[in-house]
C-alpha positions as a printed Julia matrix, in Angstrom:
78×3 Matrix{Float64}:
 -49.04  -61.89  80.09
 -50.2   -58.36  80.05
 -53.55  -59.35  78.56
 -53.94  -61.98  81.36
 -52.99  -59.47  84.06
 -55.41  -56.85  82.71
 -58.3   -59.59  82.32
 -58.52  -58.96  78.68
 -58.23  -62.84  78.29
 -59.16  -65.65  80.6
 -56.19  -68.0   79.91
 -52.9   -68.23  78.04
 -50.43  -70.89  77.07
 -46.75  -70.17  77.77
 -43.7   -72.35  77.89
 -42.47  -72.85  81.59
 -39.85  -75.63  81.35
 -38.03  -77.41  78.71
 -36.57  -80.99  79.14
 -33.39  -80.14  77.33
 -32.92  -76.52  78.3
 -34.35  -76.18  81.65
 -36.64  -73.63  83.14
 -37.65  -70.48  81.39
 -36.95  -67.8   83.99
 -38.13  -64.88  81.8
 -41.67  -66.54  81.84
 -41.64  -66.89  85.74
 -40.52  -63.18  85.87
 -43.6   -62.09  83.82
 -46.09  -64.33  85.81
 -44.87  -62.54  88.91
 -44.99  -59.1   87.31
 -48.6   -59.65  86.05
 -49.59  -61.7   88.95
 -50.85  -64.68  86.98
 -51.01  -68.34  88.17
 -50.61  -71.69  86.6
 -53.86  -73.69  86.45
 -52.99  -76.51  84.22
 -50.3   -78.2   82.28
 -49.91  -79.3   78.55
 -46.82  -81.45  77.43
 -45.84  -81.11  73.81
 -43.17  -83.09  71.74
 -41.15  -80.54  69.73
 -39.27  -81.53  66.6
 -36.84  -79.17  64.95
 -35.88  -79.06  61.28
 -32.78  -77.54  59.79
 -33.71  -75.9   56.46
 -30.94  -75.76  53.9
 -30.61  -75.38  50.15
 -30.84  -78.81  48.25
 -27.25  -80.33  48.16
 -25.79  -78.75  51.21
 -23.79  -80.91  53.38
 -23.79  -80.55  57.29
 -20.09  -79.88  57.04
 -20.76  -76.85  54.82
 -22.95  -75.11  57.44
 -20.83  -72.54  59.28
 -23.64  -70.47  60.92
 -27.31  -71.24  62.22
 -29.72  -68.52  63.09
 -32.79  -69.41  65.32
 -34.59  -68.5   68.51
 -32.11  -68.91  71.32
 -34.33  -71.7   72.97
 -34.39  -73.69  69.71
 -30.53  -73.32  69.49
 -30.13  -74.67  73.06
 -32.29  -77.7   72.33
 -30.26  -78.48  69.27
 -26.84  -77.77  70.61
 -25.73  -81.37  70.63
 -26.73  -81.89  67.07
 -25.21  -78.75  65.85
């Protein structure tokens, strides 16, 4: 956002909304702070994977560490 606000780059791609977790308010705050505007839209399908050691059962998993947004998207599965 800072690079956009300082005209170092012409365009950037940032997440604005997530169909499962809702709006990303921190991104909107940064857009206001750096006075950048939305000029287009791209929709992406996201597929998450849970990486474990071979032979691990789902019932064996006690803790998952990831980005907060990814954890919200996978909340029903986990």
